[in-house]
mmCIF file of C-alpha atoms in Angstrom:
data_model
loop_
_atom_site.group_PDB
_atom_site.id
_atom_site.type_symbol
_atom_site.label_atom_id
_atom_site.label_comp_id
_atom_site.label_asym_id
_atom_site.label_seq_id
_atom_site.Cartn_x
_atom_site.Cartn_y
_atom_site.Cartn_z
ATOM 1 C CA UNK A 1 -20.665 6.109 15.361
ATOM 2 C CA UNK A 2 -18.732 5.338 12.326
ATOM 3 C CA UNK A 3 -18.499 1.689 11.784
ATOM 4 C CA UNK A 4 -18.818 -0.758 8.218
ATOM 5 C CA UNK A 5 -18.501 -4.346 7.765
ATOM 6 C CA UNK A 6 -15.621 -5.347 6.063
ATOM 7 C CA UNK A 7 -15.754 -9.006 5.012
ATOM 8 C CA UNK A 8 -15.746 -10.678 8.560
ATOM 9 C CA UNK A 9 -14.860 -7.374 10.616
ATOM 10 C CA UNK A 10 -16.023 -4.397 11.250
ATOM 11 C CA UNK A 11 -14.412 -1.057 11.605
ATOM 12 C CA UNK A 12 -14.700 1.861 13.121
ATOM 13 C CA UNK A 13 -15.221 3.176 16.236
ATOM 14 C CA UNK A 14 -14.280 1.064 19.238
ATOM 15 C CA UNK A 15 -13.523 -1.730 16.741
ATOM 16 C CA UNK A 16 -9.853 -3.161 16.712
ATOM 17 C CA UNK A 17 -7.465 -2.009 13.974
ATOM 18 C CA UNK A 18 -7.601 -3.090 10.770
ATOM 19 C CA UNK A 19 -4.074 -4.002 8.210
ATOM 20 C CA UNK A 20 -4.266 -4.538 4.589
ATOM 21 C CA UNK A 21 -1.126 -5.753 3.768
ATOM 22 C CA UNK A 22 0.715 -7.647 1.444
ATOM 23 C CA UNK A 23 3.107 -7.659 -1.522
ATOM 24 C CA UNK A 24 2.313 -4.893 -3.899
ATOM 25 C CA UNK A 25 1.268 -7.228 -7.032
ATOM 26 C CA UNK A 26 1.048 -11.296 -6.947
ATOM 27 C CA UNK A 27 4.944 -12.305 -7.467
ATOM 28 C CA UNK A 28 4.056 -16.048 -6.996
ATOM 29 C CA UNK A 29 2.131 -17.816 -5.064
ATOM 30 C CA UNK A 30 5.071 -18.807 -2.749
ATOM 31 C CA UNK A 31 5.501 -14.853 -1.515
ATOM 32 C CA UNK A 32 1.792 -14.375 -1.439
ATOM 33 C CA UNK A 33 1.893 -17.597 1.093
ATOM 34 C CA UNK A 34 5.338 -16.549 2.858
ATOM 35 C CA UNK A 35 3.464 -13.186 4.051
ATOM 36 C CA UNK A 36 0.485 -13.911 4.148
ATOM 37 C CA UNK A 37 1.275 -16.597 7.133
ATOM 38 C CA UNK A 38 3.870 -14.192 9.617
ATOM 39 C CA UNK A 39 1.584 -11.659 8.797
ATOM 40 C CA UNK A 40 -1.437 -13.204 10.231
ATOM 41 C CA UNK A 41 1.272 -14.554 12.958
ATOM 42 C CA UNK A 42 1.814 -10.996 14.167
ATOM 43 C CA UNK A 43 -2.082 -9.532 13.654
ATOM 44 C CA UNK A 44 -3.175 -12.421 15.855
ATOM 45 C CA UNK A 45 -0.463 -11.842 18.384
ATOM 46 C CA UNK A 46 -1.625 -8.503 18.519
ATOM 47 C CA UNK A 47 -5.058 -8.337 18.459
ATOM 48 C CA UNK A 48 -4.972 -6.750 15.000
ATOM 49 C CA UNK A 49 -7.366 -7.549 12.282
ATOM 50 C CA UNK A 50 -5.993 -8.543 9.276
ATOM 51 C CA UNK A 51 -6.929 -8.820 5.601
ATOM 52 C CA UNK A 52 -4.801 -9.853 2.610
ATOM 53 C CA UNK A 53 -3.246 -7.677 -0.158
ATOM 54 C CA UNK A 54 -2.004 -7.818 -3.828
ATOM 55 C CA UNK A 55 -2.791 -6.921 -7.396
ATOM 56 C CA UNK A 56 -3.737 -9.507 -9.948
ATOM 57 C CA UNK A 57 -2.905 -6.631 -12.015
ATOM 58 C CA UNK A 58 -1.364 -3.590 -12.208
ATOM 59 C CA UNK A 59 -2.884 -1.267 -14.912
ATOM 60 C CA UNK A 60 -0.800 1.798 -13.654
ATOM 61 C CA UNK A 61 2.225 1.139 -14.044
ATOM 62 C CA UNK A 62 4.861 3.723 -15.031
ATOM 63 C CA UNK A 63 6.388 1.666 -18.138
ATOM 64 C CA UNK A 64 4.595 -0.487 -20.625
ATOM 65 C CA UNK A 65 7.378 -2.875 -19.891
ATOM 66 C CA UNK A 66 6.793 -2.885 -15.822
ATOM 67 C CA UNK A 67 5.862 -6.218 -14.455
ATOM 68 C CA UNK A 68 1.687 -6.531 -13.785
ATOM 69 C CA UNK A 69 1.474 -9.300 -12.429
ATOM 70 C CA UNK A 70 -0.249 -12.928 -13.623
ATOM 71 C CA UNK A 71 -3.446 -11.264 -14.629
ATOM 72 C CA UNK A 72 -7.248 -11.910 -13.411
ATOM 73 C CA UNK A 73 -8.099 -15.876 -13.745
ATOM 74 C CA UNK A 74 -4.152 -16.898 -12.656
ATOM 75 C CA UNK A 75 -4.442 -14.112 -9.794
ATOM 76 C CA UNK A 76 -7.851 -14.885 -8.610
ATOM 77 C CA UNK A 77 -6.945 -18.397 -8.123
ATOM 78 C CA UNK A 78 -3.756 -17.554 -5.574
ATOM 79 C CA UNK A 79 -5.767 -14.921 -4.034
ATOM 80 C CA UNK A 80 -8.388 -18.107 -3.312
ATOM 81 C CA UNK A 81 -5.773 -20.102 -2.241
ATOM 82 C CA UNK A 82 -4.601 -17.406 0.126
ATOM 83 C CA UNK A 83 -7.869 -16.685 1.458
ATOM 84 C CA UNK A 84 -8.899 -20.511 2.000
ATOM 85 C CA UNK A 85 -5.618 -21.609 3.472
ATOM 86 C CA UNK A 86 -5.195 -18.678 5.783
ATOM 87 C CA UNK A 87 -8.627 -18.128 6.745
ATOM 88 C CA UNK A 88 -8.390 -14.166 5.942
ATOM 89 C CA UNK A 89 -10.483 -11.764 3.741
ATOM 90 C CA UNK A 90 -8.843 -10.786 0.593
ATOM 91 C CA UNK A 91 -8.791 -7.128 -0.644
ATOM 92 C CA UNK A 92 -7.470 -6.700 -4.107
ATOM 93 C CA UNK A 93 -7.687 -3.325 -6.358
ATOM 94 C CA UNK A 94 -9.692 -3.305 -9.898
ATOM 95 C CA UNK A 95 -9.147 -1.049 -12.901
ATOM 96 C CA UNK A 96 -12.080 -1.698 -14.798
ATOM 97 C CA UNK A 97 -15.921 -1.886 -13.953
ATOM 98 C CA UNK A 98 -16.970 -5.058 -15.957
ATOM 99 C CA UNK A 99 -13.404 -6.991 -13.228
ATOM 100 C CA UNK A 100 -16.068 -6.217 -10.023
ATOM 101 C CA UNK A 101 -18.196 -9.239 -10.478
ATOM 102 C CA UNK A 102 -16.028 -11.666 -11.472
ATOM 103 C CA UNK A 103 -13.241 -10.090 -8.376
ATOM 104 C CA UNK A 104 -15.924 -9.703 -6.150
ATOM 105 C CA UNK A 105 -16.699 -13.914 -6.231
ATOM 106 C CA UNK A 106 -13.079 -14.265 -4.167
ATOM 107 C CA UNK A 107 -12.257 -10.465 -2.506
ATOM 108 C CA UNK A 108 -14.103 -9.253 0.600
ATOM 109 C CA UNK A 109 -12.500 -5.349 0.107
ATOM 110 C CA UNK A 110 -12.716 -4.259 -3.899
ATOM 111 C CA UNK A 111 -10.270 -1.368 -3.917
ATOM 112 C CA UNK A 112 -10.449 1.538 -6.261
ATOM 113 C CA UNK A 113 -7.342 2.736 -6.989
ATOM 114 C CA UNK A 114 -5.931 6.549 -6.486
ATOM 115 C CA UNK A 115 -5.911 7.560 -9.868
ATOM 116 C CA UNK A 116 -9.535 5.909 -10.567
ATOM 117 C CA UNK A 117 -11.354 7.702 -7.731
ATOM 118 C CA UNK A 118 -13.458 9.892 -9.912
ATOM 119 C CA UNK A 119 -14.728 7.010 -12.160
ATOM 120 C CA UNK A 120 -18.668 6.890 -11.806
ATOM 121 C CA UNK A 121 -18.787 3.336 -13.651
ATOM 122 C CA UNK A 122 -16.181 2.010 -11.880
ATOM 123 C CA UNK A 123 -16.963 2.907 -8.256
ATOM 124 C CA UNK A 124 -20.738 1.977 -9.151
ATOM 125 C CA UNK A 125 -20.518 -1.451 -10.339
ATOM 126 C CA UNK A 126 -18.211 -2.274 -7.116
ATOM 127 C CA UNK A 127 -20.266 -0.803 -4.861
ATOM 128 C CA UNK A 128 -23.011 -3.011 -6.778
ATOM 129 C CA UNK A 129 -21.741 -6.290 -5.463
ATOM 130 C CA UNK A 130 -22.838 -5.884 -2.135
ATOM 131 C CA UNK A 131 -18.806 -5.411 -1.030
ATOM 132 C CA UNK A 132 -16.966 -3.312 1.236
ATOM 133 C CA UNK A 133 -15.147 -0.737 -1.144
ATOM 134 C CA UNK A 134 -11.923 0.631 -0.479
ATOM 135 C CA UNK A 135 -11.749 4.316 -2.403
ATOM 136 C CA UNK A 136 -8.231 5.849 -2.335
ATOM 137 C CA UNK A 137 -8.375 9.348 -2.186
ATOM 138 C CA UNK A 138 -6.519 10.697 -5.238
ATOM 139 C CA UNK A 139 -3.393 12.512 -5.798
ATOM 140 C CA UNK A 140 -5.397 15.076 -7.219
ATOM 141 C CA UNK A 141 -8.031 15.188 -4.749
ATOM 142 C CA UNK A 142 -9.000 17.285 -1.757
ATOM 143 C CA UNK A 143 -9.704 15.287 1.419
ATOM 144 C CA UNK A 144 -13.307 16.563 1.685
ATOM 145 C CA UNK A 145 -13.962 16.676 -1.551
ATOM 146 C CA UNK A 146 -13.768 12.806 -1.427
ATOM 147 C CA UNK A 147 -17.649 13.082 -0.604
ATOM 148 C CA UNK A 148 -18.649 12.842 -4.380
ATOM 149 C CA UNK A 149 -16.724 9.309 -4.648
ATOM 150 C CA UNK A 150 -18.304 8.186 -1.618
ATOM 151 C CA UNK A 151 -21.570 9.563 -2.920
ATOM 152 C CA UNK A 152 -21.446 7.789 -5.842
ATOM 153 C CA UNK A 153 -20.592 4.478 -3.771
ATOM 154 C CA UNK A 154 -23.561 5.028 -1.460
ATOM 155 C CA UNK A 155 -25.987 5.788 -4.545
ATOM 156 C CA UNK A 156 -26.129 1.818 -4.793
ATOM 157 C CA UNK A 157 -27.491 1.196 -1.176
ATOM 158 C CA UNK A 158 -24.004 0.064 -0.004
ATOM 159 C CA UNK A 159 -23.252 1.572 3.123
ATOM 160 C CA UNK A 160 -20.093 -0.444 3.416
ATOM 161 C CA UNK A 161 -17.286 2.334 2.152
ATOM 162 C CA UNK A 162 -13.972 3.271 3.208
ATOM 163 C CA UNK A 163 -11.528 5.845 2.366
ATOM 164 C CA UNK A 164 -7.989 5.845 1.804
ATOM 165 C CA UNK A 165 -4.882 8.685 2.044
ATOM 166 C CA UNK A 166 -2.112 8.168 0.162
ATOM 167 C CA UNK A 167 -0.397 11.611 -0.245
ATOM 168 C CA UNK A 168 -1.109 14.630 -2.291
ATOM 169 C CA UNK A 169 0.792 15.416 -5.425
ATOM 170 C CA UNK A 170 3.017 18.076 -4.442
ATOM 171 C CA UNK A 171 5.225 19.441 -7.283
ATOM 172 C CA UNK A 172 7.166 16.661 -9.529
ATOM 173 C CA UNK A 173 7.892 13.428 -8.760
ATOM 174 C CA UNK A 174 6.825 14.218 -4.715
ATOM 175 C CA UNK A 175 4.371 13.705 -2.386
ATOM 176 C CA UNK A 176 3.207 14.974 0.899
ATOM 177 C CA UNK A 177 0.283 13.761 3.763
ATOM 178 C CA UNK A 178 -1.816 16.506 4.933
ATOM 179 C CA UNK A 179 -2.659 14.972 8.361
ATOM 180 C CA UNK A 180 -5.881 17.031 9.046
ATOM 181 C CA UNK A 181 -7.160 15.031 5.904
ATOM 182 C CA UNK A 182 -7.735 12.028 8.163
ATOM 183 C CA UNK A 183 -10.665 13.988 10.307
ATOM 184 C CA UNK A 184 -12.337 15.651 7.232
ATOM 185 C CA UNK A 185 -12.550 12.367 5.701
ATOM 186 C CA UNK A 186 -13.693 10.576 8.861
ATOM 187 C CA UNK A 187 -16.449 13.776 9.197
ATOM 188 C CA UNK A 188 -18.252 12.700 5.910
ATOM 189 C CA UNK A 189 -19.200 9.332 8.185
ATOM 190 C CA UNK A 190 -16.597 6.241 7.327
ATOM 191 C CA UNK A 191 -13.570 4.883 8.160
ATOM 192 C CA UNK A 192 -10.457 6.393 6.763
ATOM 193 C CA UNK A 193 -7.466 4.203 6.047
ATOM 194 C CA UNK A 194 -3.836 4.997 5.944
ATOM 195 C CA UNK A 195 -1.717 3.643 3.175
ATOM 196 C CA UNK A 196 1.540 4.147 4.585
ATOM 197 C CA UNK A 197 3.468 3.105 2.125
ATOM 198 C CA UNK A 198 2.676 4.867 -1.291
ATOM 199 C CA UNK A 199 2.773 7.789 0.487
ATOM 200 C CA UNK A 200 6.146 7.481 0.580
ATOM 201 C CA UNK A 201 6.150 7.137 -3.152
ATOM 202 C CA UNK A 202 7.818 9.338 -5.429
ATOM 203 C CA UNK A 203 5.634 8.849 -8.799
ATOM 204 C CA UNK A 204 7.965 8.123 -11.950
ATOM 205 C CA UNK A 205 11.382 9.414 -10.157
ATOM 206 C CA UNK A 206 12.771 6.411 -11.473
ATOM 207 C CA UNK A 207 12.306 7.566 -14.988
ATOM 208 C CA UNK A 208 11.097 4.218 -15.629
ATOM 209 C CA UNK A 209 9.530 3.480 -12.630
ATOM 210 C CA UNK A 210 8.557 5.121 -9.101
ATOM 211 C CA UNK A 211 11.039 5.911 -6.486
ATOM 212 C CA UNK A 212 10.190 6.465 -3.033
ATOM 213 C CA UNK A 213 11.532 6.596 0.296
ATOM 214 C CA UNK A 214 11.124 3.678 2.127
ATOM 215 C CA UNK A 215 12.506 5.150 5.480
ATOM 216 C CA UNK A 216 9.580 7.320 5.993
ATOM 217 C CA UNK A 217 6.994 4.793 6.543
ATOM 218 C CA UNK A 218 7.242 4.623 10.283
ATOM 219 C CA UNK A 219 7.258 8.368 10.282
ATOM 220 C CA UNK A 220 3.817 8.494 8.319
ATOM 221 C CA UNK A 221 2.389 5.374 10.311
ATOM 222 C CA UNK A 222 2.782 6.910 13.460
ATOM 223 C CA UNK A 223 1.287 10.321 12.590
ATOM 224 C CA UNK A 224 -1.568 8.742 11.073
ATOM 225 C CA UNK A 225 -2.394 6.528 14.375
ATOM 226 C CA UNK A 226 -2.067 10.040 16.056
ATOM 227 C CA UNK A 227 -4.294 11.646 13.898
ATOM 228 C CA UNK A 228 -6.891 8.251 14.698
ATOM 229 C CA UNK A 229 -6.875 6.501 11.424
ATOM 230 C CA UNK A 230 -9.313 3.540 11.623
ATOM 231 C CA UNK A 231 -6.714 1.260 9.822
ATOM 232 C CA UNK A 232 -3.605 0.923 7.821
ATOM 233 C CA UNK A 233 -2.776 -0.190 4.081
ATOM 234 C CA UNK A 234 0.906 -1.175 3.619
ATOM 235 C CA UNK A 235 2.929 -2.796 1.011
ATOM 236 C CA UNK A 236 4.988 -5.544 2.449
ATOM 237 C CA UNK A 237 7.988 -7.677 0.920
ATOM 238 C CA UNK A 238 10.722 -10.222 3.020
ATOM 239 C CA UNK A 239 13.127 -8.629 0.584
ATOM 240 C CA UNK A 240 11.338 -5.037 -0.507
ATOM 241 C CA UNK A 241 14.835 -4.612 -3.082
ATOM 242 C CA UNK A 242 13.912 -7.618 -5.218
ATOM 243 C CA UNK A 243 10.277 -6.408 -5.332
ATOM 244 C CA UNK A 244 8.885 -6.431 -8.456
ATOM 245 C CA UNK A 245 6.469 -3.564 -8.163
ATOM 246 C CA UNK A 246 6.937 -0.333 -5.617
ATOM 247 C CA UNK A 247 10.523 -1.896 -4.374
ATOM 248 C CA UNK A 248 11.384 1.520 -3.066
ATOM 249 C CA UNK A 249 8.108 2.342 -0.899
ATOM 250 C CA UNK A 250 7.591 -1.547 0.434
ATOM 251 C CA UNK A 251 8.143 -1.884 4.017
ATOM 252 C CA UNK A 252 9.993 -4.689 4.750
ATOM 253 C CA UNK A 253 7.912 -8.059 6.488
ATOM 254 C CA UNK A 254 10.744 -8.380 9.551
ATOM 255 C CA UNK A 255 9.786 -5.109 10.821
ATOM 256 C CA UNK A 256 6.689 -5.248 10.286
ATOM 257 C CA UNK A 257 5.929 -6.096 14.309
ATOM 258 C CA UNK A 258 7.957 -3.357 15.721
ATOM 259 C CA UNK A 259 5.790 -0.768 14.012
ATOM 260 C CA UNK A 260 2.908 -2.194 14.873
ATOM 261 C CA UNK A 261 3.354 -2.080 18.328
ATOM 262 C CA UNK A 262 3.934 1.289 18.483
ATOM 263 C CA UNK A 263 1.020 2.171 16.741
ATOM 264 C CA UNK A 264 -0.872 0.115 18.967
ATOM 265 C CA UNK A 265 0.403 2.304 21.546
ATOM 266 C CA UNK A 266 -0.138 6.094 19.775
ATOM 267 C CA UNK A 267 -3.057 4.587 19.708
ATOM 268 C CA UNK A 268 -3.791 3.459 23.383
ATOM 269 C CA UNK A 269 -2.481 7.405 24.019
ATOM 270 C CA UNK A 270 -4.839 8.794 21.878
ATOM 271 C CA UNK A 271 -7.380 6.849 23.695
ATOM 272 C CA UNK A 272 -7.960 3.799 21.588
ATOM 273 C CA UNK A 273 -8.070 0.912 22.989
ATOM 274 C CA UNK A 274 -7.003 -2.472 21.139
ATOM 275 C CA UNK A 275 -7.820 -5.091 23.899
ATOM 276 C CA UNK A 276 -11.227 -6.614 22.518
#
């Protein structure tokens, strides 16, 4: 049975789904709030469990001029305020190994991001905390190949370890979801996440920034809850346009429900039931 605790769930088998969503990096504390509370309004309704996302920070960005966000102290406190107000576990990504301590004090999920799935120090010191760690399988990377990330995770003691698809670089600017990644991943013994929205991505084909096609997202979602994904990642926005971060792969918060419900119901196909 594959199942890890994950700040006050658990996933895995026979566990109910699990959404990490939120805005892609902290905005202000008035979106983090605004989603944050319909969110948890639908994930209740639904019998969904749900944990809160956004970036205090994001390192990756295309252009040195992007917007990052407010930074670590700043974002740490709304991510608090989020978590205390709303009663849900936080999961927020981290660039750099000496961030997991001090992150680790607010976030129940410390995420490693795509393009940092291969660093030892990284991976190790947030494994170290004792947290469950989100690893997102890289661009770059082979679904079961994936094992040496999670090894290094599990060389700590922490058995608490997820992984992530997010696409597979696929030419320029592109990517593309091999499906049958979901099951290798699952086979090395954890949960596998889908992040359903920078999938959709299209890395720098903005110039300055990354496209992406938002209008795929249900498409991916719904494969993924065939293929029996354990949970779903997704970037979320009231107004995805205005987003400051990923505005073309955000999936917008009023239809948020709809998709849900379907997946509930690929899933109840599949055999998965959500009525716990």
């Amino acid at each position: 049975m594959i199942k890890v605790n994950c700040g006050k769930y658990r996933v895995g088998d026979g566990e109910p789904l699990i959404l990490l969503a939120g805005p892609c990096v902290i905005e202000s504390r008035d979106i983090c709030f605004q989603i944050a509370k319909k969110t948890k309004e639908i994930c209740e309704e639904l019998g969904i469990n749900y944990v809160f996302k956004a970036s205090f920070d994001k390192a990756n960005r295309t252009s040195v001029e992007s917007f990052r966000g407010p930074g670590l102290e700043k974002g740490l406190e709304i991510l608090r305020e989020v978590k205390e107000t709303f009663e849900v576990p936080i999961v927020t990504d981290i660039h750099e190994a000496w961030q997991a301590e001090k992150v680790a004090k607010v976030a129940d999920i410390l995420q490693i991001p795509a393009f940092l799935c291969r660093q030892t120090d990284l991976i190790v010191a947030a494994a170290k905390t004792g947290k469950c760690v989100n690893i997102k399988k890289g661009q770059f990377v082979a679904p079961w190949d994936m094992k040496n990330s999670l090894g290094k995770a599990k060389s700590t003691g922490n058995e608490n370890i997820m992984l992530t698809e997010r696409g597979t670089s696929f030419g320029f600017n592109y990517l593309c979801v091999d499906f049958t990644g979901i099951p290798s991943m699952r086979a090395l013994g954890v949960p596998v996440i889908m992040d359903a929205t920078h999938s959709v991505q299209r890395p720098g084909g903005l110039g300055n920034a990354s496209g992406g096609a938002r209008e795929f997202i249900p498409t991916l979602a719904k494969c993924a809850a065939a293929a029996g994904v354990d949970g779903f990642f997704m970037e979320i926005h009231p107004e995805p346009e205005k987003a400051l971060c990923d505005a073309a792969c955000m999936y917008r918060l009023s239809e948020l429900k709809d998709l849900l419900k379907i997946i509930l119901k690929i899933r109840e196909a599949i055999g998965v039931k959500n009525d716990y």
